[in-house]
Tab-separated table of C-alpha atoms in Angstrom:
chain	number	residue	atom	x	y	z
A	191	UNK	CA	97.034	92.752	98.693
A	192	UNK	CA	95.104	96.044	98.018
A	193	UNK	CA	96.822	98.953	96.521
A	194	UNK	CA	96.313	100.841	99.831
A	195	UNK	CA	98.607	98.270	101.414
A	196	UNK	CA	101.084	98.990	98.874
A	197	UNK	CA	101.156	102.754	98.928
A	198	UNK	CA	99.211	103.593	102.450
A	199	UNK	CA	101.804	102.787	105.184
A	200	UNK	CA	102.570	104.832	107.846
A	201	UNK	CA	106.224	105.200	107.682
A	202	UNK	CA	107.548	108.848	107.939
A	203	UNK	CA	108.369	110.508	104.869
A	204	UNK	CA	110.651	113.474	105.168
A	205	UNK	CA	113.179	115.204	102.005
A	206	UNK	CA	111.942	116.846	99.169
A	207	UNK	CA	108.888	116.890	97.064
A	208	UNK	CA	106.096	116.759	100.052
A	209	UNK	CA	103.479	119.399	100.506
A	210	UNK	CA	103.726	121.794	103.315
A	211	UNK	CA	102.180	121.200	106.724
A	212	UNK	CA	103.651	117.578	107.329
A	213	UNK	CA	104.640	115.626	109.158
A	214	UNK	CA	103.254	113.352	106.251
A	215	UNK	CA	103.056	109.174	105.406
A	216	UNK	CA	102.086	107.734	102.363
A	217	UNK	CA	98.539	106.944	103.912
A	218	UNK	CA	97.914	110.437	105.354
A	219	UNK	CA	99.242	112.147	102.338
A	220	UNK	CA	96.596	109.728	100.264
A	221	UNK	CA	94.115	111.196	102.647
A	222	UNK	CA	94.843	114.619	102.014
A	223	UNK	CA	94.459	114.117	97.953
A	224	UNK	CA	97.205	116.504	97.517
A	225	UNK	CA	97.322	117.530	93.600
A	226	UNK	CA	100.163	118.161	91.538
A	227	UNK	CA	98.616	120.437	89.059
A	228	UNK	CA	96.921	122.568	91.887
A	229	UNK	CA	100.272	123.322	93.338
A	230	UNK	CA	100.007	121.566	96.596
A	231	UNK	CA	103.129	119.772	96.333
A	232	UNK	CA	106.821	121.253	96.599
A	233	UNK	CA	108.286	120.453	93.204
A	234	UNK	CA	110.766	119.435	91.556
A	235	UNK	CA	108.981	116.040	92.681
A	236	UNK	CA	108.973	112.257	91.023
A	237	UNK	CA	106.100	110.325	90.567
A	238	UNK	CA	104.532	107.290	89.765
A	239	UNK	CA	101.683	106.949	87.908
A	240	UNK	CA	99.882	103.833	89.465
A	241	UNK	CA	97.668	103.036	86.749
A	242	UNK	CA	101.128	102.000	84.763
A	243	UNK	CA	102.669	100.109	87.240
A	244	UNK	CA	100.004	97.852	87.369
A	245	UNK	CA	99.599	97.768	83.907
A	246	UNK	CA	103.479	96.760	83.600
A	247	UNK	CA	102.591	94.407	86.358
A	248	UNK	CA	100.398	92.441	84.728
A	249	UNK	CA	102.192	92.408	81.469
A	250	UNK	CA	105.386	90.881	82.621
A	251	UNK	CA	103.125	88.476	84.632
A	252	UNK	CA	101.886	87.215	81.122
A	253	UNK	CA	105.177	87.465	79.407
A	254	UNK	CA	107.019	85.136	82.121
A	255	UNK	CA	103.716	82.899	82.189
A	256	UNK	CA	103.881	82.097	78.504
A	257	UNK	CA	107.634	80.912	78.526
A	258	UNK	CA	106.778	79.205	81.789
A	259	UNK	CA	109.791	80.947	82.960
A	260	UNK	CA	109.926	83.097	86.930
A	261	UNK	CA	110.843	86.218	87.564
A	262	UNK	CA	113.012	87.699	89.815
A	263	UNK	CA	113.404	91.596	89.217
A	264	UNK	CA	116.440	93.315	90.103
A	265	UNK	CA	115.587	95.312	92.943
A	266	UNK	CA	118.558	97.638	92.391
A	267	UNK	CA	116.376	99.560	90.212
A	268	UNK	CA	114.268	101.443	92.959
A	269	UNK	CA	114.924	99.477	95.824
A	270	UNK	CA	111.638	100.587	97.230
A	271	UNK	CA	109.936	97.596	99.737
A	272	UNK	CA	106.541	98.332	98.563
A	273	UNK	CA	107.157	98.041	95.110
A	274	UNK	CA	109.142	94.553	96.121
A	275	UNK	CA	105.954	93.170	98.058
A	276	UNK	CA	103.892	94.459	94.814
A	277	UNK	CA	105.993	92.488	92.817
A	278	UNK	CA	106.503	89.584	94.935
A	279	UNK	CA	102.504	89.531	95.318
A	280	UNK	CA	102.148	89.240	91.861
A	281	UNK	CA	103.821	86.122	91.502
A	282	UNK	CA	107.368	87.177	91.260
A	283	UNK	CA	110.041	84.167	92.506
A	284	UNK	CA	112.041	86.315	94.424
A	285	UNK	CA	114.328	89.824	94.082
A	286	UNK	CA	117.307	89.739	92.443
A	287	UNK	CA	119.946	92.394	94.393
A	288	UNK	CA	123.193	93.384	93.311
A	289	UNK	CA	124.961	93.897	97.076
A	290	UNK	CA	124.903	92.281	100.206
A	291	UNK	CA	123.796	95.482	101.696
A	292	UNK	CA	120.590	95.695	99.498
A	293	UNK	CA	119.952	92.166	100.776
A	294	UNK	CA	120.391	92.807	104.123
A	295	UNK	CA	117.567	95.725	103.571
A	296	UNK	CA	115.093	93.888	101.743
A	297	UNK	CA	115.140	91.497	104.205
A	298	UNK	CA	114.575	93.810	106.824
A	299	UNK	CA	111.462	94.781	104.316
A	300	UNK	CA	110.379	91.223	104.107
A	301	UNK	CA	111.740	89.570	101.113
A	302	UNK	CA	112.932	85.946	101.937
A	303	UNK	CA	114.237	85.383	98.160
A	304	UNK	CA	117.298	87.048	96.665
A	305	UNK	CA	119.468	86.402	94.329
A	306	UNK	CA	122.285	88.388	93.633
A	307	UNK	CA	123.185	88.663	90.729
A	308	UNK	CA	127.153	89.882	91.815
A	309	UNK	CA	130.208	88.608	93.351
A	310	UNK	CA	130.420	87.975	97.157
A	311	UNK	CA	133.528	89.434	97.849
A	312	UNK	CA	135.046	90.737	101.767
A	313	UNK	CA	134.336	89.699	105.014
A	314	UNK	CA	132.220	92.361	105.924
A	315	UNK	CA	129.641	91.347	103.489
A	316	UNK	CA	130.380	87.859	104.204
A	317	UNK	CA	129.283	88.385	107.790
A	318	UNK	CA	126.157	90.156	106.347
A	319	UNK	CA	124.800	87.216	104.889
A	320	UNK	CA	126.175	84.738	107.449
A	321	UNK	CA	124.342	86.921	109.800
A	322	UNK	CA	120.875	86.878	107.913
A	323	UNK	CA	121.564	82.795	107.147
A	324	UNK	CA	122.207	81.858	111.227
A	325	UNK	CA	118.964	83.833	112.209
A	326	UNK	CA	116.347	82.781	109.680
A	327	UNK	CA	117.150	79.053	108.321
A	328	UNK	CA	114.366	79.494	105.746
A	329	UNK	CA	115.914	82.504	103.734
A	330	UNK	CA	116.937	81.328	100.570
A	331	UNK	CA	120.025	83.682	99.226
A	332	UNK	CA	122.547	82.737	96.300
A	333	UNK	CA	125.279	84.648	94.880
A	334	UNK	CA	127.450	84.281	91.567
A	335	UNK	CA	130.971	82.890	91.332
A	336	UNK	CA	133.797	83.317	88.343
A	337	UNK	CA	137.144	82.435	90.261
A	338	UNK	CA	138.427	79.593	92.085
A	339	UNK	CA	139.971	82.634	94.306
A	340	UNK	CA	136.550	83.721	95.388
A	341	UNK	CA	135.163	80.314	95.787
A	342	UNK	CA	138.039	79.286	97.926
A	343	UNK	CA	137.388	82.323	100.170
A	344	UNK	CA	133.811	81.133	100.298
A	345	UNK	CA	134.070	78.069	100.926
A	346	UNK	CA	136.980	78.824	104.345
A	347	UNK	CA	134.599	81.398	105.841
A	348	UNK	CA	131.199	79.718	105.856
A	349	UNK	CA	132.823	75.805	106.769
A	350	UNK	CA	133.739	77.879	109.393
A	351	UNK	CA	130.161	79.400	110.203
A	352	UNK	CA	129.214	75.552	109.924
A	353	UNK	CA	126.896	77.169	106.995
A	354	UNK	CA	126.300	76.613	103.169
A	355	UNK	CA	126.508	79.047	100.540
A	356	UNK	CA	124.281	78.681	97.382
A	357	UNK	CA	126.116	79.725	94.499
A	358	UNK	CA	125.890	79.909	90.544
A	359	UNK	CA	128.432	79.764	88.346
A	360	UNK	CA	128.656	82.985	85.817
A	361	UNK	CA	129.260	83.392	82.367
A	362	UNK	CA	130.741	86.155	80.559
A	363	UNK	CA	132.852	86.887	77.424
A	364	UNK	CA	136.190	88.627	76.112
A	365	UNK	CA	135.925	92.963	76.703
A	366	UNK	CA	133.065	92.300	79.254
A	367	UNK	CA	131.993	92.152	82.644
A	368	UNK	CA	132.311	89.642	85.272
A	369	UNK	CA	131.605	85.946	84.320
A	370	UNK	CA	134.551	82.930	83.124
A	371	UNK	CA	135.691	84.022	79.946
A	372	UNK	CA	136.103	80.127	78.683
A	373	UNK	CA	135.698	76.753	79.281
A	374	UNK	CA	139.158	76.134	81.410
A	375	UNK	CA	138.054	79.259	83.855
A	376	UNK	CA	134.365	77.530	84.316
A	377	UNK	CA	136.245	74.259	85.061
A	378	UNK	CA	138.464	75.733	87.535
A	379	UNK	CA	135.674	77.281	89.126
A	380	UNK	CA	133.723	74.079	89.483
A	381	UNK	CA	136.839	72.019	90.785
A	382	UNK	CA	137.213	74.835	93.492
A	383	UNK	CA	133.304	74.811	94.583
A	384	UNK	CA	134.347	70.315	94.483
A	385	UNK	CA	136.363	71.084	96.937
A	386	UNK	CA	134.043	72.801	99.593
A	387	UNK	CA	131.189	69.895	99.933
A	388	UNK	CA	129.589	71.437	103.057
A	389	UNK	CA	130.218	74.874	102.548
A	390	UNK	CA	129.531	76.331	98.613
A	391	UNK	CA	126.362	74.874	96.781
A	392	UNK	CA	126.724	75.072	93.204
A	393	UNK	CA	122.628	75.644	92.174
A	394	UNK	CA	122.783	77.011	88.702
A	395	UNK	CA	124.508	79.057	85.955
A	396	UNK	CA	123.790	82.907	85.672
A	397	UNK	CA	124.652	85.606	82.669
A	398	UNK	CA	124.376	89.347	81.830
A	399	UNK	CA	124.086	89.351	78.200
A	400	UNK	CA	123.429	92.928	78.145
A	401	UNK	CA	127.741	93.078	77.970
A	402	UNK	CA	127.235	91.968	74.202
A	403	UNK	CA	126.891	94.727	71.993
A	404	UNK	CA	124.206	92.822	69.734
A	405	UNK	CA	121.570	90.616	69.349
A	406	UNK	CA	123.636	88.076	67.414
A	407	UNK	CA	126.671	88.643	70.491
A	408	UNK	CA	123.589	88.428	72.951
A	409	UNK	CA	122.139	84.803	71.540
A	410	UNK	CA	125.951	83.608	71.589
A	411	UNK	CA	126.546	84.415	75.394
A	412	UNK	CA	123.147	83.031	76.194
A	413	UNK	CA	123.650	79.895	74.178
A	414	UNK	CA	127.230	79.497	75.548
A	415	UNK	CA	125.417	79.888	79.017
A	416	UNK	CA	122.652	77.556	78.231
A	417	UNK	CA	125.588	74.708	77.062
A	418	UNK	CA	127.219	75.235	80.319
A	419	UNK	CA	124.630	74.254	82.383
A	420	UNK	CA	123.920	70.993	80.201
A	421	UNK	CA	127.301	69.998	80.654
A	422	UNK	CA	126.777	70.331	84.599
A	423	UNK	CA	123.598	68.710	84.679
A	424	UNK	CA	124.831	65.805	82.458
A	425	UNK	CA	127.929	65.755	85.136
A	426	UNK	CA	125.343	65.903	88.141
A	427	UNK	CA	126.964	68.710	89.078
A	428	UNK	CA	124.145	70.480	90.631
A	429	UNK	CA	123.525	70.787	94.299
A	430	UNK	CA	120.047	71.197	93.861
A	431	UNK	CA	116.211	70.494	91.929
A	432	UNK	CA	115.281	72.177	90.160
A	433	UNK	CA	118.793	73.695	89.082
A	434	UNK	CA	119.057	77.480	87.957
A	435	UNK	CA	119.472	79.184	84.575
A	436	UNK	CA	119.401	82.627	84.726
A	437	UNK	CA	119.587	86.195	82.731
A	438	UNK	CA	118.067	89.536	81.482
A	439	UNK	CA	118.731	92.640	81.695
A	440	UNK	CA	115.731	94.903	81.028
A	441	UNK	CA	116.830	95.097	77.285
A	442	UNK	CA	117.217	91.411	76.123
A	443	UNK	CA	114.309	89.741	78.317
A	444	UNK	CA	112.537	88.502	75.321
A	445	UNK	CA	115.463	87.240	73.865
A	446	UNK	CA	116.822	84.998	76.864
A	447	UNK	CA	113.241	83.894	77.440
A	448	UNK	CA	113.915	82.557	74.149
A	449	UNK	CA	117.129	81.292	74.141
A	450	UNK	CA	116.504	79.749	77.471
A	451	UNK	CA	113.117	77.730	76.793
A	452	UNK	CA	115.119	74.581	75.450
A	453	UNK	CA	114.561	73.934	79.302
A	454	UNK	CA	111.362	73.988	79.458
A	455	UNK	CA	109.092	72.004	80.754
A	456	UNK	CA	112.037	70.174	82.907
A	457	UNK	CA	111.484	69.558	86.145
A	458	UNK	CA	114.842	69.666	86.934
A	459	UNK	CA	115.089	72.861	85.273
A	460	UNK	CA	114.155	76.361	86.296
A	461	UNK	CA	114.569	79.471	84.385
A	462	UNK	CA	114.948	82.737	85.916
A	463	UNK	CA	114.291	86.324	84.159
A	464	UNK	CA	115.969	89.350	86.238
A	465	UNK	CA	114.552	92.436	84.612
A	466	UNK	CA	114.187	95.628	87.095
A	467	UNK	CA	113.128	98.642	84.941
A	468	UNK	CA	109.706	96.808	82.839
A	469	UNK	CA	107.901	98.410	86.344
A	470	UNK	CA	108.323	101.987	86.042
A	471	UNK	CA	110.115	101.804	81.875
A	472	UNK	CA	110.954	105.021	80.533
A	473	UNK	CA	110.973	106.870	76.811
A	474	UNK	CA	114.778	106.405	76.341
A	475	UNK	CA	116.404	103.200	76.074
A	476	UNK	CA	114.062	100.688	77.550
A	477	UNK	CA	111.681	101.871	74.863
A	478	UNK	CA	113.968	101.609	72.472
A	479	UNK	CA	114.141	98.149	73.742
A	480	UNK	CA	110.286	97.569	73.905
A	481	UNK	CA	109.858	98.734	70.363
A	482	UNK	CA	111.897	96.330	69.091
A	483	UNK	CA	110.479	93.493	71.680
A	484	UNK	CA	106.926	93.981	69.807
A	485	UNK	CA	108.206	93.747	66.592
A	486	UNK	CA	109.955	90.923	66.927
A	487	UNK	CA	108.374	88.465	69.340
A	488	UNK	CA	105.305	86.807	69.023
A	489	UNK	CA	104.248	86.494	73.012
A	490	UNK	CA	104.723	90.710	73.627
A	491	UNK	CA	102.742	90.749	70.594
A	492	UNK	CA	100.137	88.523	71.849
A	493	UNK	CA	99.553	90.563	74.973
A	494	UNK	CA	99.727	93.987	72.950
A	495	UNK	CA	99.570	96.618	74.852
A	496	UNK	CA	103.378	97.287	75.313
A	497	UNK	CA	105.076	98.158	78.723
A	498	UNK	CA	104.299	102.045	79.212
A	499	UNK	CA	106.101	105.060	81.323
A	500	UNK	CA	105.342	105.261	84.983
A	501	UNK	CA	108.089	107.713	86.123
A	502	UNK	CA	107.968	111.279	86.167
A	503	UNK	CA	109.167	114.180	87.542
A	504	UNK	CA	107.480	117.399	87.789
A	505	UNK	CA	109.354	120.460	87.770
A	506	UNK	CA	108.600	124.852	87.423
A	507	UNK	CA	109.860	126.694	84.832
A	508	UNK	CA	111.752	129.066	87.236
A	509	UNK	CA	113.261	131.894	84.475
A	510	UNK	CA	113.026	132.778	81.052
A	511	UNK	CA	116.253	134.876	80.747
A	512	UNK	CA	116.583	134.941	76.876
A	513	UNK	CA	114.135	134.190	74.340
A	514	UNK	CA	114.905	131.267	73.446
A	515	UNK	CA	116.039	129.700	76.664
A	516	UNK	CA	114.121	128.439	79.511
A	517	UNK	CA	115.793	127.581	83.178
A	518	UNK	CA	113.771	124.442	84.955
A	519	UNK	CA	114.244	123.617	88.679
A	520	UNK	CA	115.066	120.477	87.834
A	521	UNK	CA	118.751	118.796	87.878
A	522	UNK	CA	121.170	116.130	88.397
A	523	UNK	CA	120.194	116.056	91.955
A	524	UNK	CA	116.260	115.064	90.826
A	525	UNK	CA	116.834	113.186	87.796
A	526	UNK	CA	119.307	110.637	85.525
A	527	UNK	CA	121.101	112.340	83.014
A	528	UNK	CA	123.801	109.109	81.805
A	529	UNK	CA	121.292	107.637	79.095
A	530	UNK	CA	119.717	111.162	77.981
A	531	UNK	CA	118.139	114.144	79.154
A	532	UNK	CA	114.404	114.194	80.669
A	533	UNK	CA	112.104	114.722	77.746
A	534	UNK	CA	109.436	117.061	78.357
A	535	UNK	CA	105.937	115.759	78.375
A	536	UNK	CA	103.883	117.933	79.672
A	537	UNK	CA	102.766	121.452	80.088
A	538	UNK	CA	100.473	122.828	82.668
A	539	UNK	CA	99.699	126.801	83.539
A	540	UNK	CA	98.333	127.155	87.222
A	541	UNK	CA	94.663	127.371	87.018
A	542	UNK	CA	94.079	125.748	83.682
A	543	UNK	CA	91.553	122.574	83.782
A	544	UNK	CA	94.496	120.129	82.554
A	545	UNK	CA	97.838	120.035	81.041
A	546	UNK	CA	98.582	120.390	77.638
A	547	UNK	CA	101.063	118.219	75.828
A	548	UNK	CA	104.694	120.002	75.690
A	549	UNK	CA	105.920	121.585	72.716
A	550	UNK	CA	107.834	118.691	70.241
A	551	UNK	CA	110.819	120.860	69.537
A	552	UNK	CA	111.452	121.882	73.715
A	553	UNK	CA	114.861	120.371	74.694
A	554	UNK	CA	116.842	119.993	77.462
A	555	UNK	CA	120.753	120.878	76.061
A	556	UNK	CA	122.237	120.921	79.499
A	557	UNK	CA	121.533	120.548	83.466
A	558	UNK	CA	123.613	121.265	86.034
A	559	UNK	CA	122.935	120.326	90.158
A	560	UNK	CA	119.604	122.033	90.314
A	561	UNK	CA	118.697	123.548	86.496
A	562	UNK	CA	118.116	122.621	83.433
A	563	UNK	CA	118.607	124.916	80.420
A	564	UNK	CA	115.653	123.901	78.076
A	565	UNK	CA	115.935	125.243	74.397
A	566	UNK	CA	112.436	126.980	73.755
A	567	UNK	CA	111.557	129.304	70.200
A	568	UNK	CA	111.356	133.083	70.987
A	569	UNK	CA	107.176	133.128	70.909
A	570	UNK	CA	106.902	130.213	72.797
A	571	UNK	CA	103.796	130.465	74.899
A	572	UNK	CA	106.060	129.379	78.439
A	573	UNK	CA	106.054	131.627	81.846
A	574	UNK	CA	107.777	131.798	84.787
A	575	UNK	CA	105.961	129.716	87.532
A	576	UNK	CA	104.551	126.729	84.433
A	577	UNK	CA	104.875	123.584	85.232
A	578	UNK	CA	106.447	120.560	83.079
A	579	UNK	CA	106.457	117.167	83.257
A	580	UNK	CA	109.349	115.387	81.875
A	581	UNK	CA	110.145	111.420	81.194
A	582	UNK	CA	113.311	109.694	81.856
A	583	UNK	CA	115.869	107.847	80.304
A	584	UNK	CA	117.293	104.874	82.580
A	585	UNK	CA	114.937	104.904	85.821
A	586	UNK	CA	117.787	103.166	87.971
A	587	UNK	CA	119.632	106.766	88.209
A	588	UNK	CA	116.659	108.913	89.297
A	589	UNK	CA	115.169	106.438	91.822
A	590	UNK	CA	118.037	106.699	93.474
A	591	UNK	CA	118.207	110.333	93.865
A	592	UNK	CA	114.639	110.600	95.995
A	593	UNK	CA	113.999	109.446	99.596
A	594	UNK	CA	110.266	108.997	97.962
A	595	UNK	CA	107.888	108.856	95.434
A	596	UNK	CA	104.380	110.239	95.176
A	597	UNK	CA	101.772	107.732	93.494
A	598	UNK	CA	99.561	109.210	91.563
A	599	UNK	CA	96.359	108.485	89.208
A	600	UNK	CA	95.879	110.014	86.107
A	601	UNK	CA	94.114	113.399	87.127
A	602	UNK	CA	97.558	113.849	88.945
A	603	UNK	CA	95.952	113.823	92.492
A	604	UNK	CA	98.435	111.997	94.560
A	605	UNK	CA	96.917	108.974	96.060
A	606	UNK	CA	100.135	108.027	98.299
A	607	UNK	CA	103.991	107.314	98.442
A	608	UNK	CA	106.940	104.230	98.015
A	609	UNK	CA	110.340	105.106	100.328
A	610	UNK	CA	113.393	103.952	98.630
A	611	UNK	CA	116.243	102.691	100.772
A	612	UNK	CA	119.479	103.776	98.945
């Protein structure tokens, strides 16, 4: 699919960061060539650069290709349907979604694979999915389990429904998450799902290893996940062929991928990597992640180029009240704040031929619902009516605060839009 299918649609857009004159779609804002630096867009805006989204891509393409692994990245990150059908086009297994609300949108978007990677718990999200199973047979949807409870709710509602619920079984350790804590809470589990024949589908074993607070805790979750699903298979537990083992967070990818490739090659066996933030990364801690990904393992160092920013939000530098501090119109409302302040990037006068790269030593020390107070040095060369162009730390929390996105290239000319559906 071309990139105008991806970011040309005709869907309204309305909310912030648009230019005047609307109303505007991604395609007729891509005609217009609206530019950022030129001033033609209301800021504080977020955008994507598209030249890094495909060049993330096409890097996690290779990375799940050379441990013969699939992907299925966690949509809860933007939970934008064109950035799902870019995925998806590019080879991706399927979407990974945390609630059955998100899954009832991105099937409404088109996506026929989820997994969620969460608890099914209530009826009213057990009608959700009944609802999507009864009208399209072919969807393929699975959910995690960690309590006979749960299970046995499972299996009462959907014997009723006359349906069957895929399910896998998940792991998780002392101080963490969700997931059976030992061996006798997995084999309760799997006596309970025994019990429901026609109604709950065991079909693999799922983890979060980003609970453990190290590598050496991560490779001991994942190998305690890894044993679990040998001792099903060797029980024929499985429902299913090729059975499920799946993890990965957007920090440990590379190490599950490792961890988990004693399977492969099976064809009873299929590995499944859930990363969500590799497409639009960040400077914070998913760099901090990515650094330490090329050091250490040989396949990201294979490919080379490493996984590179494509968020970004663009914002004016709306007063200078003291001399050495700087207000932005930019705040929790436009941007995530739980992993680290946005990092200025750039720096761009009106009417200069191209931004400049921000001062090192400008910091953000606080933001409140629409400012910023940026620490600046008293002959700091920074008006009124500038604009900057920060990075983020943890994309999940500023997708979610914009109806949109401009896509841009890297002249910042925009060249169209993604909606989000939070």
């Amino acid at each position: 699919m071309s990139k105008e299918n991806y970011f040309h649609s005709e869907a309204p857009l309305e909310g912030k960061g648009l230019p005047a004159g609307g109303p505007w779609t991604p395609a007729s804002l891509a005609a217009r060539g609206a530019s950022i630096l030129d001033e033609d867009v209301s800021l504080p805006v977020a955008v994507l650069s598209e030249p890094a989204l495909r060049h993330n891509l096409e890097w996690m393409r290779r990375f799940c290709l050379a441990y013969g692994c699939q992907l299925a990245p966690h949509g809860k990150t933007t939970m934008s349907p064109a950035l799902f059908r870019m995925q998806l086009d590019a080879g991706a297994w399927g979407i990974t979604l945390a609630t059955a609300a998100q899954t009832a949108s991105a099937y409404a978007h088109g996506v026929r694979r989820v997994l969620m990677a969460n608890q099914l718990v209530g009826r009213g999200n057990f009608d959700l999915i009944a609802q999507l199973q009864a009208q399209d047979p072919d969807f393929w949807f699975a959910c995690v389990v960690d309590s006979a409870d749960n299970v046995a709710a499972l299996g009462r509602y959907f014997r009723q429904r006359g349906q069957t619920l895929k399910v896998l079984l998940e792991i998780g350790m002392a101080g963490g998450r969700t997931g059976v804590r030992d061996p006798a809470q997995a084999q309760a589990v799997l006596d309970e799902i025994r019990r429901w024949p026609d109604a709950v589908a065991l079909v693999g074993v799922e983890v979060y290893e980003g609970v453990a607070k190290d590598e050496a805790g991560v490779r001991a979750l994942l190998q305690r996940s890894l044993a679990q699903w040998q001792v099903i298979d060797a029980d024929a537990g499985f429902a299913a062929s090729p059975a499920l083992l799946s993890g990965a967070g957007s920090a440990w990818f590379d190490v599950v991928a490792e961890e988990f490739s004693a399977l492969s090659g099976r064809p009873d066996a299929q590995v499944v990597l859930r990363p969500g933030c590799y497409l639009s990364h960040d400077v914070g801690i998913y760099q901090q992640a990515i650094t330490r990904i090329q050091a250490s393992n040989p396949v990201a160092r294979d490919i080379g180029s490493s996984l590179q920013p494509a968020l970004r939000l663009w914002a004016c530098v709306q007063s200078r009240p003291e001399p050495t501090r700087a207000i932005i119109a930019l705040g929790k409302r436009d941007a995530a704040f739980d992993a680290g302040f946005p990092v200025p990037a750039l720096h761009h006068r009106p009417g200069d031929t191209a931004p400049g790269a921000a001062a090192v030593h400008w910091r953000i020390s606080a933001m409140m619902d629409q400012h910023a107070f940026l620490d600046v040095q008293a002959d700091d060369d920074l008006r009124v009516g500038d604009l900057l162009c920060f990075d983020i730390s943890h994309p999940c929390l500023t997708f979610d605060k914009w109806r949109h996105l401009l896509v841009v290239d890297d002249a910042q000319r925009v060249v169209g839009a993604v909606s989000t559906q939070f």
